[in-house]
Short mmCIF file of C-alpha atoms and ligand atoms in Angstrom, two decimals:
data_model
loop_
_atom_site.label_atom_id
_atom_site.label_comp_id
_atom_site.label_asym_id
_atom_site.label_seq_id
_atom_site.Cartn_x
_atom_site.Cartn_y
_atom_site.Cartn_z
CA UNK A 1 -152.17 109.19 9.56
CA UNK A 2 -155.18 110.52 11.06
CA UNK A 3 -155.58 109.56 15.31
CA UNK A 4 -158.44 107.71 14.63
CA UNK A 5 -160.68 106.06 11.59
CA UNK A 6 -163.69 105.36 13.53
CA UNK A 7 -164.74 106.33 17.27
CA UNK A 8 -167.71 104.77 18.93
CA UNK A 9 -168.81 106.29 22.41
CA UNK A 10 -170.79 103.97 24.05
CA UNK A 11 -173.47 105.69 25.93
CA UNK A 12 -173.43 108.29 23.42
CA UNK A 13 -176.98 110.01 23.10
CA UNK A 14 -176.94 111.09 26.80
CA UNK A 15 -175.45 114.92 28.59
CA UNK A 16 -171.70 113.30 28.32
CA UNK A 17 -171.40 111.33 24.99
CA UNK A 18 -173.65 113.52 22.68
CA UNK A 19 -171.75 116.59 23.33
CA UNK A 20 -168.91 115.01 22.82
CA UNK A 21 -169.52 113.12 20.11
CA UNK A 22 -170.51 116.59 18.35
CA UNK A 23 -167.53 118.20 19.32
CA UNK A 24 -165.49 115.32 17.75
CA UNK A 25 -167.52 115.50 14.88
CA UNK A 26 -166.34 118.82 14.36
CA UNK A 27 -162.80 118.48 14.90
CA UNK A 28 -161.65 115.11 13.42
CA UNK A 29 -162.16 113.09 10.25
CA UNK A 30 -163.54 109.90 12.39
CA UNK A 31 -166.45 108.26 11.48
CA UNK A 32 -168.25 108.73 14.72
CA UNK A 33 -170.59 106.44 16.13
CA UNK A 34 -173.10 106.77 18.84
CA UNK A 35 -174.46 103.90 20.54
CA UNK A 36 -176.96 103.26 22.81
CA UNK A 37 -180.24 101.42 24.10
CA UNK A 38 -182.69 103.76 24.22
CA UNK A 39 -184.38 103.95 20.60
CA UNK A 40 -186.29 106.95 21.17
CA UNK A 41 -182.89 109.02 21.81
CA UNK A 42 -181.36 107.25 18.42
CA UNK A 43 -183.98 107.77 16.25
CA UNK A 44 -184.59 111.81 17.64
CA UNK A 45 -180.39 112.30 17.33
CA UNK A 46 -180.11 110.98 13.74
CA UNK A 47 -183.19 113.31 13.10
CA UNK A 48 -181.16 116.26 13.90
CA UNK A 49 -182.53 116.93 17.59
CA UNK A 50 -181.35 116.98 20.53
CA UNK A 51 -183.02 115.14 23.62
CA UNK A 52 -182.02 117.61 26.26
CA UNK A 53 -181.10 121.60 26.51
CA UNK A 54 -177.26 121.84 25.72
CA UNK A 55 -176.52 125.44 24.81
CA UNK A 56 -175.02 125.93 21.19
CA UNK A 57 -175.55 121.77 20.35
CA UNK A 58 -179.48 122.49 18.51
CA UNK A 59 -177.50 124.20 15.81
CA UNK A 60 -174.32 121.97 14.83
CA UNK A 61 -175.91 118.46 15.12
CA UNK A 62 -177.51 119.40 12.26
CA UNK A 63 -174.69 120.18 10.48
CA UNK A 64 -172.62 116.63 11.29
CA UNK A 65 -175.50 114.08 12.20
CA UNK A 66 -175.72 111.82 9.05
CA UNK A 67 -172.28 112.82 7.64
CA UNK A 68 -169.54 111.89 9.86
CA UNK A 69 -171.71 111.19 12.74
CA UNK A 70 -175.23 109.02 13.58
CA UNK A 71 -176.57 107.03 16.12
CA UNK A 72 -177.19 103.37 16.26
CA UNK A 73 -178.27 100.72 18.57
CA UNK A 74 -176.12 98.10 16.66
CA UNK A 75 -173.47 96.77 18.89
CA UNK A 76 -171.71 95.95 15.33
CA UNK A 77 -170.07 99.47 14.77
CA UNK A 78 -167.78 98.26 18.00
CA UNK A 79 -166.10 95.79 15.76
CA UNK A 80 -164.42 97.92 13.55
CA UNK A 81 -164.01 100.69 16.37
CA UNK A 82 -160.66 101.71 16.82
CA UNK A 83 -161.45 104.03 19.56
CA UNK A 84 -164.64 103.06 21.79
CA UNK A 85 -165.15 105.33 24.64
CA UNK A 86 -167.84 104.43 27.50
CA UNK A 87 -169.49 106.55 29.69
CA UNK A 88 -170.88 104.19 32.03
CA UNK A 89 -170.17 105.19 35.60
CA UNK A 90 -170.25 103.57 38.81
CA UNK A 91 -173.52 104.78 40.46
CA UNK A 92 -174.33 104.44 44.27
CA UNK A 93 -176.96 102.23 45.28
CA UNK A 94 -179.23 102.02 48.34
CA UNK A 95 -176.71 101.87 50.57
CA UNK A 96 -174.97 104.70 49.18
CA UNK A 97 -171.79 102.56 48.21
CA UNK A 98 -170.50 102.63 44.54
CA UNK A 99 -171.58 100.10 42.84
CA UNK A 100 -169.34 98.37 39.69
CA UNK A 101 -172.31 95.87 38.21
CA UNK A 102 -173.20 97.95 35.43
CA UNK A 103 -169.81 99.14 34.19
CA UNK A 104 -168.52 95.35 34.35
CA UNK A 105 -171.38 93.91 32.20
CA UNK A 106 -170.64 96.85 30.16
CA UNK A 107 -167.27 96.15 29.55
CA UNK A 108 -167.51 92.33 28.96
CA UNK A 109 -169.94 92.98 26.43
CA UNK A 110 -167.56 95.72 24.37
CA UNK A 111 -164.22 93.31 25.00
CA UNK A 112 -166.08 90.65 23.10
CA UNK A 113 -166.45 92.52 20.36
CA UNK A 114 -163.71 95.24 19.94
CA UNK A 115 -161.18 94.31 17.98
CA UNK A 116 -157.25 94.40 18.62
CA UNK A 117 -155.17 96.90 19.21
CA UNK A 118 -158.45 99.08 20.15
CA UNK A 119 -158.60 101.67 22.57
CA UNK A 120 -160.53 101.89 25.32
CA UNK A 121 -161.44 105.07 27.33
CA UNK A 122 -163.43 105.42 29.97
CA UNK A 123 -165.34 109.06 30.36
CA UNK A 124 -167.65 108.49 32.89
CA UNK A 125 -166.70 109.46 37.25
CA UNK A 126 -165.33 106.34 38.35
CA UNK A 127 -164.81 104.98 41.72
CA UNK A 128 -160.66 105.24 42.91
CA UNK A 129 -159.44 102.30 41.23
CA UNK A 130 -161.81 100.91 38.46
CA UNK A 131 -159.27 102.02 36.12
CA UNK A 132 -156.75 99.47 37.60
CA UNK A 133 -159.76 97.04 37.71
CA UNK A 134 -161.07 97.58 33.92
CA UNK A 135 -157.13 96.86 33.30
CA UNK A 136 -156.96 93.54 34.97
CA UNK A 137 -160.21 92.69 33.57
CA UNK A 138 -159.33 93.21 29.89
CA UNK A 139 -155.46 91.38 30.54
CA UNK A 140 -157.11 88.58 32.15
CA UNK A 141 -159.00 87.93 28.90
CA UNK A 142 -156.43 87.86 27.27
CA UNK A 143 -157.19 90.44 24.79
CA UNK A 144 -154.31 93.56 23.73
CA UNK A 145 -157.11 96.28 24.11
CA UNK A 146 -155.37 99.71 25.41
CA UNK A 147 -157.07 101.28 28.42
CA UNK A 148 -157.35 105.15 29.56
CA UNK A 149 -159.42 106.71 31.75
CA UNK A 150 -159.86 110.81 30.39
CA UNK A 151 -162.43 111.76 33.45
CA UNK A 152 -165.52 114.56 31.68
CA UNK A 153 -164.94 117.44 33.84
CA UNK A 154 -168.15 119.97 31.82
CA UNK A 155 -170.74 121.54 33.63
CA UNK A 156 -174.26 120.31 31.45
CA UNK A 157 -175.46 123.13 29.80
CA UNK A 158 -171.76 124.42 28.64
CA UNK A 159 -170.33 121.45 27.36
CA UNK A 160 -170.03 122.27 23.65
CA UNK A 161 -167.82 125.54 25.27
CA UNK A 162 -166.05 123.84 28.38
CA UNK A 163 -165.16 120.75 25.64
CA UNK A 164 -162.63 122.57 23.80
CA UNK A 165 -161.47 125.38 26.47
CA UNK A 166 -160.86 123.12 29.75
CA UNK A 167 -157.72 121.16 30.40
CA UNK A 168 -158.30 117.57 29.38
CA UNK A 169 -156.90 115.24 31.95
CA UNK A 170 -155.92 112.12 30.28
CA UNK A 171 -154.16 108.79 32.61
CA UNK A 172 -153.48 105.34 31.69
CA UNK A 173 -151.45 102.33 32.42
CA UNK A 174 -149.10 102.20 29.63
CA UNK A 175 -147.56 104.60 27.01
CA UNK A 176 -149.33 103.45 24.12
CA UNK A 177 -152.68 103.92 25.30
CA UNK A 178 -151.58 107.46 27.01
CA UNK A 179 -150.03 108.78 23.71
CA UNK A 180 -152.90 107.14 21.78
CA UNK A 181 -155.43 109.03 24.39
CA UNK A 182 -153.30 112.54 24.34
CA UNK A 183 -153.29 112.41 20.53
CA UNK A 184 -157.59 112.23 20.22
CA UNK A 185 -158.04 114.75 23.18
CA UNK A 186 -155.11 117.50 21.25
CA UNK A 187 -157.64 117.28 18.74
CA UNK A 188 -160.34 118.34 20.88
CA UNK A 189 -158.55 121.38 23.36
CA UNK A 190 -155.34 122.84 23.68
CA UNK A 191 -154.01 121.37 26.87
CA UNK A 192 -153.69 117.84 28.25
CA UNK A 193 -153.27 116.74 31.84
CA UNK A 194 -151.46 113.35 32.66
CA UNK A 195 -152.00 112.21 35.79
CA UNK A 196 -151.56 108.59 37.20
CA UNK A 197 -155.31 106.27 36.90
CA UNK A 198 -155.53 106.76 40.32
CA UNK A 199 -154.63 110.38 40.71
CA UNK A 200 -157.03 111.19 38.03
CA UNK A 201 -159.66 109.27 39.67
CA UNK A 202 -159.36 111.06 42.15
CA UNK A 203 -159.32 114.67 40.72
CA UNK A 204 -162.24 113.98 38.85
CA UNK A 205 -164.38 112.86 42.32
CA UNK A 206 -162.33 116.13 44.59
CA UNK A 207 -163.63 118.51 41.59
CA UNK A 208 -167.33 117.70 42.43
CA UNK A 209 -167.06 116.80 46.12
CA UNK A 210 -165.44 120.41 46.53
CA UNK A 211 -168.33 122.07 44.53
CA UNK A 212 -170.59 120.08 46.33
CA UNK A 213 -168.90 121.06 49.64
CA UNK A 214 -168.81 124.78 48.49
CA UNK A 215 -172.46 124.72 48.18
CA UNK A 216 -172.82 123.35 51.38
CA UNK A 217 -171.12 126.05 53.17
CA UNK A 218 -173.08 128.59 51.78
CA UNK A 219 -176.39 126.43 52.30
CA UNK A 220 -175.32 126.29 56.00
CA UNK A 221 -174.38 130.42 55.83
CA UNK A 222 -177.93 130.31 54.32
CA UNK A 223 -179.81 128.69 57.06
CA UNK A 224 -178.03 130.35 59.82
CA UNK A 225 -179.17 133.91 58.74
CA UNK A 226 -182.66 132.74 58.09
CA UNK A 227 -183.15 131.15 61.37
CA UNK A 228 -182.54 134.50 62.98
CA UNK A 229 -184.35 136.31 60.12
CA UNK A 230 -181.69 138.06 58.08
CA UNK A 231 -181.66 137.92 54.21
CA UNK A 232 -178.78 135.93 53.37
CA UNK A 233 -178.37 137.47 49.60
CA UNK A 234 -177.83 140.83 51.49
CA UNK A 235 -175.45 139.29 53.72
CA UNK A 236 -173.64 137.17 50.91
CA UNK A 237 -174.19 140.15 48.29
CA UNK A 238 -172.19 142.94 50.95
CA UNK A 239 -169.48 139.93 51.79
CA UNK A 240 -168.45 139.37 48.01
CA UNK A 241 -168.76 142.67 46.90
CA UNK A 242 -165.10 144.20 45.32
CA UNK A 243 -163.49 141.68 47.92
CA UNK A 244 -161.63 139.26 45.63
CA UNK A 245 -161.12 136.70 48.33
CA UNK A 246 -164.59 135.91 48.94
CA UNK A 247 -165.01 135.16 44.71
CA UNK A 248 -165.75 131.39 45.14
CA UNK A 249 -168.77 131.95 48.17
CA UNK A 250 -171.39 130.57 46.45
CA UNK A 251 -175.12 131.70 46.81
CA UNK A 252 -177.29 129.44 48.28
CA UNK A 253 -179.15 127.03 46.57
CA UNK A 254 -180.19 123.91 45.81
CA UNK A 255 -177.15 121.64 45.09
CA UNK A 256 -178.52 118.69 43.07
CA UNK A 257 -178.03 116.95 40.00
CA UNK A 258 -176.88 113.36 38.70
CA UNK A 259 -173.14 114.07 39.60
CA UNK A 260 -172.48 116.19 42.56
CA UNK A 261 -173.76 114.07 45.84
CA UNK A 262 -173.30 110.81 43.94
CA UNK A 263 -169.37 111.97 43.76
CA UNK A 264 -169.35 112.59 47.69
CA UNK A 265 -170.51 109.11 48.05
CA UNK A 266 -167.81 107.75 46.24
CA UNK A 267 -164.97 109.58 48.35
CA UNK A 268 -167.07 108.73 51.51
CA UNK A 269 -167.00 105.00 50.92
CA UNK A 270 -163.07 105.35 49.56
CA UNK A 271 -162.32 106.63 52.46
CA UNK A 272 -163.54 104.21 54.70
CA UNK A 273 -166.66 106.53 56.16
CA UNK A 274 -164.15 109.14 57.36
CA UNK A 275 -164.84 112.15 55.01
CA UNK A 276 -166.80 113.53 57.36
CA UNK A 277 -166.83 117.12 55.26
CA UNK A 278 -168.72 115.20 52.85
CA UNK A 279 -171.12 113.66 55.25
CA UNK A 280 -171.82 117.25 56.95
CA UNK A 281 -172.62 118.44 53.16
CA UNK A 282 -174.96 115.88 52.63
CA UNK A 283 -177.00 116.53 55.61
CA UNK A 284 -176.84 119.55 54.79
CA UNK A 285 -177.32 120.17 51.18
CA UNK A 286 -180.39 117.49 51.23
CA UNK A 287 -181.31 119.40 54.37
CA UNK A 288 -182.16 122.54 52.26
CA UNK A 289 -185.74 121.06 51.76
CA UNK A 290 -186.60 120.42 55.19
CA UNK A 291 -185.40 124.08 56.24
CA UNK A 292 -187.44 125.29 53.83
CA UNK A 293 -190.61 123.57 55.12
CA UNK A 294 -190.13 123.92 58.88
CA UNK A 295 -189.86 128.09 58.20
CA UNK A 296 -192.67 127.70 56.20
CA UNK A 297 -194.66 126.28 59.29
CA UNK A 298 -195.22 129.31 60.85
CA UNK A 299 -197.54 130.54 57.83
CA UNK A 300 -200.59 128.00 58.09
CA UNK A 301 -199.21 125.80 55.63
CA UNK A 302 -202.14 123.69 56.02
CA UNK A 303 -204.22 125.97 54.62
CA UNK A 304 -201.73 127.20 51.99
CA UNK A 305 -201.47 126.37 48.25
CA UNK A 306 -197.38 126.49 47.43
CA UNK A 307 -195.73 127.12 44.21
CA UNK A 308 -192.62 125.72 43.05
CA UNK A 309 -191.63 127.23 40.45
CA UNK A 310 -188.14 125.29 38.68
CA UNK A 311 -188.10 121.90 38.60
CA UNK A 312 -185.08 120.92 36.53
CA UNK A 313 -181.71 120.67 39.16
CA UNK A 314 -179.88 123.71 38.00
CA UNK A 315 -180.98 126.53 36.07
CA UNK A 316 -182.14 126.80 32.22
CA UNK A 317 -181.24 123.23 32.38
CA UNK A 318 -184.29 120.52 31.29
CA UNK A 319 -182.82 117.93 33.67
CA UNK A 320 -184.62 117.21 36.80
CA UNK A 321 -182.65 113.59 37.55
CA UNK A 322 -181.88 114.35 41.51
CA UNK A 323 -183.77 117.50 41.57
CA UNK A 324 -184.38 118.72 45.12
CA UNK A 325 -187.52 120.94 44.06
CA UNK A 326 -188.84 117.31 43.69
CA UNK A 327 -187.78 116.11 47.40
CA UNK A 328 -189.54 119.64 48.48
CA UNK A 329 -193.06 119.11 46.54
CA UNK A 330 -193.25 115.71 48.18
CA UNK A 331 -192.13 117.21 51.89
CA UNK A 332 -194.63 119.96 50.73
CA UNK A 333 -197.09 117.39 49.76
CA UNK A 334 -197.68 116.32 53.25
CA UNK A 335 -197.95 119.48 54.72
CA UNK A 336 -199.80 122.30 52.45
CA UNK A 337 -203.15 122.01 51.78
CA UNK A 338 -202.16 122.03 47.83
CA UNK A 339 -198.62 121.87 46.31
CA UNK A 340 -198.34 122.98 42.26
CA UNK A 341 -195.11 122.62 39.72
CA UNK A 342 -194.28 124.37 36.89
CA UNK A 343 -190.77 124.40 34.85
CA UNK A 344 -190.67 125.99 31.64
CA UNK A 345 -188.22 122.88 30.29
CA UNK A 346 -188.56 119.80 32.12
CA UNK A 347 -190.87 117.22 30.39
CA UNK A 348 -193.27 116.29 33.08
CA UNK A 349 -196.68 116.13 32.50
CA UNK A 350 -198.02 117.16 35.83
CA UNK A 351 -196.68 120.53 35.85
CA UNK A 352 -198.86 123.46 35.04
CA UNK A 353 -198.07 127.21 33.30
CA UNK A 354 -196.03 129.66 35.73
CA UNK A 355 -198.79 132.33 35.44
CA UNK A 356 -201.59 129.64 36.66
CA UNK A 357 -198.99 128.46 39.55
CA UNK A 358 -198.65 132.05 40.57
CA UNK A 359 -202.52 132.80 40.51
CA UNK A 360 -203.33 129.79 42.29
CA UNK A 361 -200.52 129.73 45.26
CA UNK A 362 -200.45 131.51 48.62
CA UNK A 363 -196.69 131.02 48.99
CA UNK A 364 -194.25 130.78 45.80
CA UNK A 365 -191.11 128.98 46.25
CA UNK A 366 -187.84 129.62 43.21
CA UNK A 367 -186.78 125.73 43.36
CA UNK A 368 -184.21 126.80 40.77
CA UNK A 369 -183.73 130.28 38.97
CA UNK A 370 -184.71 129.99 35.82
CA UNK A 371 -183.77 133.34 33.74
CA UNK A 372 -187.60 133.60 33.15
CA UNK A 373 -188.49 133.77 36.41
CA UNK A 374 -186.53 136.52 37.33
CA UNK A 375 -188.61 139.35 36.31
CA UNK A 376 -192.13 137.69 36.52
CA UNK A 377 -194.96 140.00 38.33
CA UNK A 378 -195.77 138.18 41.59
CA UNK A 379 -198.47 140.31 43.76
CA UNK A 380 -197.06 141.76 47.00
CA UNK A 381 -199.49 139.90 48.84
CA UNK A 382 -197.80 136.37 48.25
CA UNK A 383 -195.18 135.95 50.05
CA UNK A 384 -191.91 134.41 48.09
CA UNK A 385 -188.83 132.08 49.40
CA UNK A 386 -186.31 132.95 46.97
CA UNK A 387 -183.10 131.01 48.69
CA UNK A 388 -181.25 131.80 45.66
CA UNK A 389 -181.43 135.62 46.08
CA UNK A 390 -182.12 135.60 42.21
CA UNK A 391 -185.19 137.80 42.27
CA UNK A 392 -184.71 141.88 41.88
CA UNK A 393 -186.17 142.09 45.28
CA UNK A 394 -183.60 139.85 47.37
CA UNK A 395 -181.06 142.36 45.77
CA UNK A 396 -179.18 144.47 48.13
CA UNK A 397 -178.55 148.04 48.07
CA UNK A 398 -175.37 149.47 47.70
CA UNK A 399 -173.04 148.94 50.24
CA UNK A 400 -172.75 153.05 51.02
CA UNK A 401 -176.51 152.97 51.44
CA UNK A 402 -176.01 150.27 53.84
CA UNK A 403 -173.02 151.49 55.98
CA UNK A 404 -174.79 154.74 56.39
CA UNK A 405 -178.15 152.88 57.34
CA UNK A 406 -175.95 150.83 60.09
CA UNK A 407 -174.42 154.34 61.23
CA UNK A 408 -177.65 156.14 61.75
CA UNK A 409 -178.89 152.94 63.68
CA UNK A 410 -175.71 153.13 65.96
N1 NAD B 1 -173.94 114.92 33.11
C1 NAD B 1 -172.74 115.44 33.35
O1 NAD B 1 -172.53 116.67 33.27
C2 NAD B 1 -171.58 114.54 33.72
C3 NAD B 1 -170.30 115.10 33.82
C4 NAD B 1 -169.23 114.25 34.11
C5 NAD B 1 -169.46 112.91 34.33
N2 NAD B 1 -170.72 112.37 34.25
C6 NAD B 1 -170.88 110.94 34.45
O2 NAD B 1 -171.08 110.37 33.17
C7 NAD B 1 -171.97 109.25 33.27
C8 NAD B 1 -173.08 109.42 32.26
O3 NAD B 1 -173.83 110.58 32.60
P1 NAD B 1 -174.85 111.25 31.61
O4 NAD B 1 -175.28 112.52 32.27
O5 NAD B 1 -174.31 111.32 30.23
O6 NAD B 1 -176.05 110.20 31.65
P2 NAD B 1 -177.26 110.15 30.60
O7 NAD B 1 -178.32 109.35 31.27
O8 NAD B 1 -177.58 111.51 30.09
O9 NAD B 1 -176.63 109.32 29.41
C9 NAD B 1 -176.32 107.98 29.48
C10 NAD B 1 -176.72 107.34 28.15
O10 NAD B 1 -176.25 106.00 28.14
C11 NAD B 1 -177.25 105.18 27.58
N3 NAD B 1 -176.96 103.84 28.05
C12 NAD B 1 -177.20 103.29 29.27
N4 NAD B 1 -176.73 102.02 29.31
C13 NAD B 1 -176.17 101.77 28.11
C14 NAD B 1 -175.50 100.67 27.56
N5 NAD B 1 -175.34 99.55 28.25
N6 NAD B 1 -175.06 100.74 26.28
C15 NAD B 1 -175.22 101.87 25.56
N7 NAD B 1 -175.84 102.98 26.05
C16 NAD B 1 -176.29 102.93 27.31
C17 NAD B 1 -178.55 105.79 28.04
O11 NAD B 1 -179.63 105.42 27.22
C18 NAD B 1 -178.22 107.29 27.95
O12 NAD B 1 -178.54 107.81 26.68
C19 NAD B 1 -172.46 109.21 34.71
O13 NAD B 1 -171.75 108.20 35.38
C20 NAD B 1 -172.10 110.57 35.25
O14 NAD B 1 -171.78 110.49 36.62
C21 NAD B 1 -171.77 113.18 33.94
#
């Protein structure tokens, strides 16, 4: 008897249910249905596109949308559902708490209309405990709907990959729904995870605090050497170099995105304000910017026309929600006599071509690393901020040429 007859995944035209729901597609005989409330997304998935960049996905949608898979704004697929999976998260609001609003009215609306014996999986980051909540909730209506939370660990971009390769970890409150929830994700990858709600709550929200805080150290590494005017990519480049210890120092960078400081927030407020590792990354990941600016000061930025060039929040990506190359144009904005964008992906209609952002700016800044930036001519007489080191030029040389530079010095 096949796991399931028909999936829904509520949610399921944005960067966590489409993927998904493709990868599904592929891999079981479900009838796989993708609902959501934004008709634009529907209409452009059950033409065979995809709203955003997700490497490999342009070519297979094609190949299940309208067969075992389609899109729909029609709450009435969840009635014959006999998996729904929601990735409605808990966002933090404007006083950076978690907030549960959203996922609630969410999941009143699917428990009126999912039908016994359903299960019910929650994909999205969740704040420590929602699980147990979502639980309560659905026993206090007295309905027998299974629950399991089954956290999305991808990185956007790589989730048609990362889907089937990574470790799945699955959790729930009883065995039913965590053999029901183990038997769908063995269809997906090789190896399940079972944690406790909690636990997996949990791993989900330490996986992107501790990228988050990894970024952070090398963003504070970063800001350190520039103060005193060393090149960090040298410094970070002859550090990492053959030294398999030092594999997971990041380059600098902006750390951004819809997940990574919204995660932090959620272990900050769990733990009572004390996670003050996550607080220091904050100030100083968000900081980035502001560095940025205040070196720029000493170049007559008043008088200055500045390039960014990358406006998504990570590269080759067409996402910009959270991007901090758009907290630097506004910072910019008040400073420089003239501030232009350019991203060769992101949908926004104010930015211009690269080559007319180069020709017009004074300064050029990378705000993320785009492949196509990397080799771009950029006269010598502009100067560049490259805090990613992703430009030939930040390169360093080898390490011999180095040591015997340092030795002739000495
Ligand atoms: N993007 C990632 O790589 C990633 C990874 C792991 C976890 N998450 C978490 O997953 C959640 C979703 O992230 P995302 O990047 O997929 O967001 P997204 O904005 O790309 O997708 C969300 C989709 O849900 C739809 N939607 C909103 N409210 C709805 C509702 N009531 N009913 C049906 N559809 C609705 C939206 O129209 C949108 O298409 C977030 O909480 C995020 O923290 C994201």
């Amino acid at each position: 008897m096949p796991v399931a007859h028909h999936i829904v995944i509520v949610g399921g035209c944005g960067h966590v249910g489409l993927p998904l729901g493709i990868v599904l597609a592929t891999r079981t005989s479900a009838r796989i249905d993708l609902l959501d409330v934004d008709p634009n997304k529907v209409d452009q998935v059950n033409s065979g596109k995809m709203p955003f960049r997700e490497a490999g996905a342009e070519k297979v949608l094609p190949q299940v949308i309208g067969k075992s898979l389609r899109a729909t704004l029609d709450t009435a697929v969840l009635n014959t559902a006999d998996v729904v999976i929601t990735v409605i998260g808990t966002p933090v609001d404007e006083h950076l708490n978690p907030t549960v609003t959203e996922l609630y009215r969410n999941i009143d609306r699917l428990l009126e209309q999912m039908k016994t014996d359903s299960l019910l999986i929650l994909r999205s980051t969740v704040y420590p405990g929602v699980t147990n909540l979502v639980y309560n909730r659905v026993r206090t209506r007295g309905r027998k709907i299974h629950v399991a939370f089954c956290p999305e660990r991808i990185a956007e971009g790589k989730a048609l990959e990362e889907l089937v390769a990574l470790p799945q970890i699955i959790a729930a409150f009883e065995p039913e729904a965590l053999k029901r929830a183990r038997e769908l994700f063995l269809l997906v990858t090789d190896t399940v995870v079972e944690l406790a709600p909690m636990e997996a709550e949990l791993a989900k929200l330490f996986t992107n605090s501790w990228r988050y805080l990894n970024f952070a150290i090398s963003n504070q590494f970063y800001m350190l050497a520039q103060s005193c005017g060393l090149d960090f990519t040298r410094i970070h480049d002859a550090v990492v170099r053959e030294y398999p210890r030092m594999k997971s120092f990041a380059k600098a960078g902006f750390a951004a995105g819809p997940c990574l400081l919204k995660d932090t927030l959620q272990l900050a407020a769990f733990s009572g304000n004390q996670f003050f590792m996550g607080h220091a990354a904050m100030l100083i990941n968000e900081g980035l910017p502001n560095f940025i600016v205040g070196q720029l000061r000493n170049t007559n930025l008043s008088d200055r026309c500045v390039a960014i060039l990358g406006m998504a929040f990570k590269a080759e990506s067409d996402d910009s929600r959270e991007s901090l190359s758009y907290k630097l144009k506004k910072l910019l904005q008040v400073e420089a006599r003239e501030v232009v964008c350019c991203d060769p992906y992101v949908p926004d209609a104010s930015l211009i071509p690269v080559e007319e952002a180069i020709s017009r700016a004074d300064t050029i800044i990378i705000g993320v690393p785009h492949s196509v930036y990397r080799d771009l001519e950029i006269p010598e007489t502009k100067t560049v901020v490259d805090i990613w080191g992703s430009r030939d030029s930040g390169r360093l040389a080898p390490v011999a040429a180095i040591r015997s530079s340092e030795e002739s010095r000495a």
